[in-house]
XYZ file of C-alpha atoms in Angstrom:
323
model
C 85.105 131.423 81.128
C 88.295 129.832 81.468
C 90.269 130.408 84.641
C 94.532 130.918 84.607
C 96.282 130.732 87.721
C 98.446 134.091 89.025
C 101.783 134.097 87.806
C 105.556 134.590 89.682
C 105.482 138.010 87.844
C 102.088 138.960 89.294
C 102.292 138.054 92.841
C 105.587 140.454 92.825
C 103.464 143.413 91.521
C 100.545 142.639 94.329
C 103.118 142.770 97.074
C 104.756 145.780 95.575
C 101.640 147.827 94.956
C 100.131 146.610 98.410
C 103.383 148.220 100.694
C 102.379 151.107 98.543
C 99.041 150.976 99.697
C 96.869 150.322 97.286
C 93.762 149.176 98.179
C 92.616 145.432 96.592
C 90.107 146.577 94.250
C 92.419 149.030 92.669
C 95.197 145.884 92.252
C 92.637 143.995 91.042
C 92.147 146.551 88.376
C 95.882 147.258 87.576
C 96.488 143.323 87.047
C 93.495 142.695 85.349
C 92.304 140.080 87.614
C 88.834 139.736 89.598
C 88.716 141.461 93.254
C 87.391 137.896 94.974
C 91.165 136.404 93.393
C 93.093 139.222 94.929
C 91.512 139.061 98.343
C 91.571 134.700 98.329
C 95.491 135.578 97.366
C 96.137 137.234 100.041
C 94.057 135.896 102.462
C 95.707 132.512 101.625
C 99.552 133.494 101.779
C 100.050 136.313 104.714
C 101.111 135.928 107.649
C 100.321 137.571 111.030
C 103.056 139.085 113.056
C 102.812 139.560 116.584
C 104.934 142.776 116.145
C 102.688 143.999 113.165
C 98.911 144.721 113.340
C 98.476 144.210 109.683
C 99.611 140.809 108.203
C 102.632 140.411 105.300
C 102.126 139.021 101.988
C 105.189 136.971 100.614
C 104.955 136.185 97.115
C 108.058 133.812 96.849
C 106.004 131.850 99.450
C 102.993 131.902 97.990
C 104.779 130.931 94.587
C 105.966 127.617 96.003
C 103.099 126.728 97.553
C 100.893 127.480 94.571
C 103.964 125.079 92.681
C 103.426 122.209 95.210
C 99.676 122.210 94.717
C 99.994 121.617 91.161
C 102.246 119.314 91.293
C 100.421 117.193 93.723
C 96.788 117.598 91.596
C 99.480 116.264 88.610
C 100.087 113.573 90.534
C 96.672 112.442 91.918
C 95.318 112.827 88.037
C 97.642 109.971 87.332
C 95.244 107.794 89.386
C 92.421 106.391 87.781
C 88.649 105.927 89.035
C 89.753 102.096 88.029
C 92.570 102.265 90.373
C 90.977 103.488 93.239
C 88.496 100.749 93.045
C 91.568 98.268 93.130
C 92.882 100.461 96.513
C 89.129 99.698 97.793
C 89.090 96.066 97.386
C 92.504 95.780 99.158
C 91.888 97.811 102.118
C 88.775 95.896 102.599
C 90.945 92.597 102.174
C 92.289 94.848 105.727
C 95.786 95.464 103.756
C 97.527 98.494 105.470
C 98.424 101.294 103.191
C 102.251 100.289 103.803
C 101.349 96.843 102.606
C 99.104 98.289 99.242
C 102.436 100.910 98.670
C 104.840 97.322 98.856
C 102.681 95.250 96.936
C 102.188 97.097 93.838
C 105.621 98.420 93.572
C 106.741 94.876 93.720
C 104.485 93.413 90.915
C 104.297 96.696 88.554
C 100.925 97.881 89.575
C 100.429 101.752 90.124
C 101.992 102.985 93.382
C 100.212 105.919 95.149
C 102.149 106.977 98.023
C 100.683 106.091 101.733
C 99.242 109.710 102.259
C 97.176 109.972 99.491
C 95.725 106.314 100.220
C 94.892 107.604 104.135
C 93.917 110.446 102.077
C 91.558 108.524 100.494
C 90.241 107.088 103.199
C 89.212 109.420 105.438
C 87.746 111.346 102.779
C 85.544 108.110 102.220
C 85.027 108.052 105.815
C 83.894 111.965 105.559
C 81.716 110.476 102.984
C 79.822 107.845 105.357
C 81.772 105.611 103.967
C 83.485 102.564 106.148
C 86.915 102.243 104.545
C 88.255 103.230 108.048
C 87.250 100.703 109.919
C 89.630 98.258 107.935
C 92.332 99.861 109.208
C 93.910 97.915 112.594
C 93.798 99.044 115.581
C 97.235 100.110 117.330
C 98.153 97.301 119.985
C 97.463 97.959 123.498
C 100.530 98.114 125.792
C 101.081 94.876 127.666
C 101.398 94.360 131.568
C 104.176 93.438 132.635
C 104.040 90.641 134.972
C 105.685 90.341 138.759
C 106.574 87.170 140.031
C 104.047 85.227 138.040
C 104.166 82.133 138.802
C 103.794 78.820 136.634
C 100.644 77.063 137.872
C 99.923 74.790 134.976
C 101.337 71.880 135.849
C 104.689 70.609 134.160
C 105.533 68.656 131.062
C 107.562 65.268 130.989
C 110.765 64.923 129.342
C 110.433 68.322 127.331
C 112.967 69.787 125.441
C 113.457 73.636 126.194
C 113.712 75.873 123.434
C 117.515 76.289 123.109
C 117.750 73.181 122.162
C 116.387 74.111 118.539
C 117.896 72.861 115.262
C 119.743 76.160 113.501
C 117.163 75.887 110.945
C 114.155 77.071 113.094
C 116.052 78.783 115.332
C 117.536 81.451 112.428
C 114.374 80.974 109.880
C 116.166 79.337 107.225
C 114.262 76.868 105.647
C 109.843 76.304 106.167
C 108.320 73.715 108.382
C 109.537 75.231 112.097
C 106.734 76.751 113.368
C 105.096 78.315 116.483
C 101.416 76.898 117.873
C 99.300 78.225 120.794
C 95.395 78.442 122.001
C 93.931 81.553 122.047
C 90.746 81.711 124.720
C 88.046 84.236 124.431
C 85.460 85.703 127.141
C 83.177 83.605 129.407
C 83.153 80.431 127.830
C 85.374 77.224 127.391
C 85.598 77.211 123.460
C 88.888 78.286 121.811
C 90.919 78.483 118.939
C 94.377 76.995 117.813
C 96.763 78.712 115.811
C 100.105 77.170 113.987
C 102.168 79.817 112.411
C 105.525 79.071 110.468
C 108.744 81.377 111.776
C 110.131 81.530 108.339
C 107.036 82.933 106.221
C 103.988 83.534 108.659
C 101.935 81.123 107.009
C 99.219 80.297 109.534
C 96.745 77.216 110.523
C 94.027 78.458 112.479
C 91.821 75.812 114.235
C 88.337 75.982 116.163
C 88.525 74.133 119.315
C 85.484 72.954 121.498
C 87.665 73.303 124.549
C 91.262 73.731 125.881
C 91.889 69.821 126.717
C 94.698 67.470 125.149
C 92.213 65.810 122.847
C 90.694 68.671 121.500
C 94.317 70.015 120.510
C 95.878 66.871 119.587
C 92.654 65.934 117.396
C 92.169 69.264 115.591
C 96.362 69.567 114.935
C 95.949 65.874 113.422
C 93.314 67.467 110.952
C 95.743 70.406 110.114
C 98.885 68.267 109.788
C 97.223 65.674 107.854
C 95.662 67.746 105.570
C 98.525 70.227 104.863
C 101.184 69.874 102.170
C 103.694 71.841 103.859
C 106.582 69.863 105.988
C 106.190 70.174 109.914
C 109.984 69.691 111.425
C 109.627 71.201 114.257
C 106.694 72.958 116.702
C 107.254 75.303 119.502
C 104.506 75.536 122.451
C 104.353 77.343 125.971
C 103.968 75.261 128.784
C 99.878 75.082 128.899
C 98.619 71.901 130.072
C 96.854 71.541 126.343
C 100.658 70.290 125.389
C 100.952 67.601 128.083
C 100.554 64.562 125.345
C 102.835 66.326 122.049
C 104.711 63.304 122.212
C 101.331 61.991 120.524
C 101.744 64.591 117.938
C 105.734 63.659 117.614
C 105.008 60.450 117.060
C 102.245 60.704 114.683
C 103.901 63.286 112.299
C 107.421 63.050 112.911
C 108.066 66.087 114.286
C 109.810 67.525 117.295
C 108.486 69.855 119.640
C 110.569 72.321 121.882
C 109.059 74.524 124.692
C 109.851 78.249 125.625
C 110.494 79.417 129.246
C 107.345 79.956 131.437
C 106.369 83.385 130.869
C 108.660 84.850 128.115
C 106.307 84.942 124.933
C 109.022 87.039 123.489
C 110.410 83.887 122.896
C 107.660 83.042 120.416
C 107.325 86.385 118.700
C 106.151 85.273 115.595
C 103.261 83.545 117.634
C 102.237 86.476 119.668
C 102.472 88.674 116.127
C 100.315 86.994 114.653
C 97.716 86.852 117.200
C 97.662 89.994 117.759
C 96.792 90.145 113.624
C 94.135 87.593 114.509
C 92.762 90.030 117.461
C 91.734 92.042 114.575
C 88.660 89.641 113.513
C 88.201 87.977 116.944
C 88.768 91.208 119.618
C 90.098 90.048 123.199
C 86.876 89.884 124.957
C 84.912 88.115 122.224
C 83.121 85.002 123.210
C 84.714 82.229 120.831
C 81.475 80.190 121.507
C 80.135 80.825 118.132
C 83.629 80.939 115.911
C 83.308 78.310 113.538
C 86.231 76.169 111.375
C 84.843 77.996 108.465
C 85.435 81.259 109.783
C 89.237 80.157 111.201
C 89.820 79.125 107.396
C 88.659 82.633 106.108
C 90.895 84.753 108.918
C 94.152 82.229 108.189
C 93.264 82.882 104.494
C 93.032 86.860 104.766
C 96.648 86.699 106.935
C 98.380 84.467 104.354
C 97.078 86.406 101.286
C 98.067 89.891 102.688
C 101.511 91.129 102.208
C 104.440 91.218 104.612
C 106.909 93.573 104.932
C 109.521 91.679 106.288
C 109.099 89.311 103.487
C 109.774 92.493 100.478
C 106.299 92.728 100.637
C 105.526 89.425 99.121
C 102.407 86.859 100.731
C 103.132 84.608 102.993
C 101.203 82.047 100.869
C 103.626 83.462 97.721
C 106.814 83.555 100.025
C 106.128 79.923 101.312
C 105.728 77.957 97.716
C 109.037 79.759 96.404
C 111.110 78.318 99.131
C 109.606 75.029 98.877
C 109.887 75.441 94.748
């Protein structure tokens, strides 16, 4: 039995024949339709009045909506079972639906629009499935600090972060970036993270603990074994930093230091952290963090597209400008 939808002409005659009076089974009858039809029609498209004890049925209402429901199942049959699997693999890569939309518009793949893909996953998650929990959390609201106080001793002969070449300070060319230690809970293990403020590609290194020779060794490994050029770093004023002059000297590279206390002044930085918080929550013990699983979290960030850079990777956006 095949089943046609009620047409513009026929909603008109049920909300003709129902001021009249006519009871449902008897329209049902006159339009030739099925009783359960007539009552879901109306039960779907009246609405209650406050002023009225018996609810109106507007058919030009009901006509649109019935329109916009087929044009969205048109849609969502454009959509294969092939292309949902593709949505799956990237929102377990933790891609937000913004970045999946921006992404395959800009290389040609399908584009579903960032409803249906929330859409889809909560109707996973309805499902027992664990798409959801891919999704990031929404950042908790800072404290704002009163009169804090810089009690980590001071650095020799730094150079404060106005003094920046144009090139880092504006984000014009690669190689200026942004490093600083992340602690966890309880223990004295870290991690170190170098982020560049023209692309967001990111180093991400395991330290044993928060002294000068931890950082300095583990930033030798990164620098040494990176292609990309390091003209500049920009730190806070942790006592971790005390010997960069061992790093400047080293690598060639200058380092420049914000003002105690103003992390806005590193936002790329405390961005990307907060990306990192994702895999490695605030009170997480970092006793057990490996290199390995640094290397996998910087590879998931610098493989995940950015919307301040068109939607393109940082690991993509970094090898065109050095191209």
């Amino acid at each position: 039995m095949n089943y046609t939808h009620l047409t513009e002409n026929e909603r008109y005659m049920m909300s003709a024949l129902r001021k009249q009076g006519i009871s449902v089974v008897n329209i049902a009858k006159e339009l030739g339709r099925h009783k359960s039809t007539i009552y879901r029609e109306f039960k779907r498209n009246s609405r209650y009045n406050a002023y009225r004890p018996n609810p109106s049925y507007q058919p030009a209402r009901a006509q649109q909506r019935a329109r916009n429901r087929l044009s969205r199942s048109r849609r969502n049959k454009r959509y294969t079972k092939h292309d949902f699997k593709i949505i799956d693999a990237l929102i377990m890569l933790d891609w937000s639906p913004d970045q999946i939309v921006g992404y395959c518009r800009l290389h040609g793949y399908p584009v579903m629009s960032h409803e249906l893909i929330y859409q889809h996953i909560w109707t996973d998650k309805a499902n027992g499935g664990m798409l959801w929990k891919h999704l990031r959390q929404s950042p908790k609201q800072r404290r704002k600090r009163y009169n804090a106080k810089d009690s980590r001793g001071r650095i020799a002969a730094k150079r404060h972060i106005t003094e920046r070449p144009k090139q880092a300070e504006l984000r014009l060319e690669p190689g200026h970036w942004e490093i600083d230690t992340v602690i966890g809970r309880g223990t004295k293990h870290c991690i170190v993270t170098l982020v560049d403020r023209m692309t967001g590609y990111t180093y991400i290194g395991q330290l044993d603990d928060r002294t000068t020779v931890s950082l300095n060794a583990r930033m030798t490994e990164i620098v040494t074994r990176s292609n990309l050029p390091f003209r500049t770093i920009t730190a806070d004023n942790g006592t971790e930093f005390n010997q960069y002059q061992e790093i400047e000297n080293k690598h060639k590279c200058l380092f420049y230091f914000a003002t105690p206390y103003h992390s806005w002044e590193r936002g790329t930085n405390e961005n990307t952290n907060g990306l990192i918080r994702q895999y490695l929550p605030k009170k997480t013990s970092m006793a057990h963090v490996t290199q390995r699983l640094c290397s996998q979290i910087a590879y998931k960030l610098n493989n995940r597209p950015r919307q301040r850079l068109g939607y393109k990777t940082p690991t993509e956006y970094i090898y065109e400008q050095l191209l």
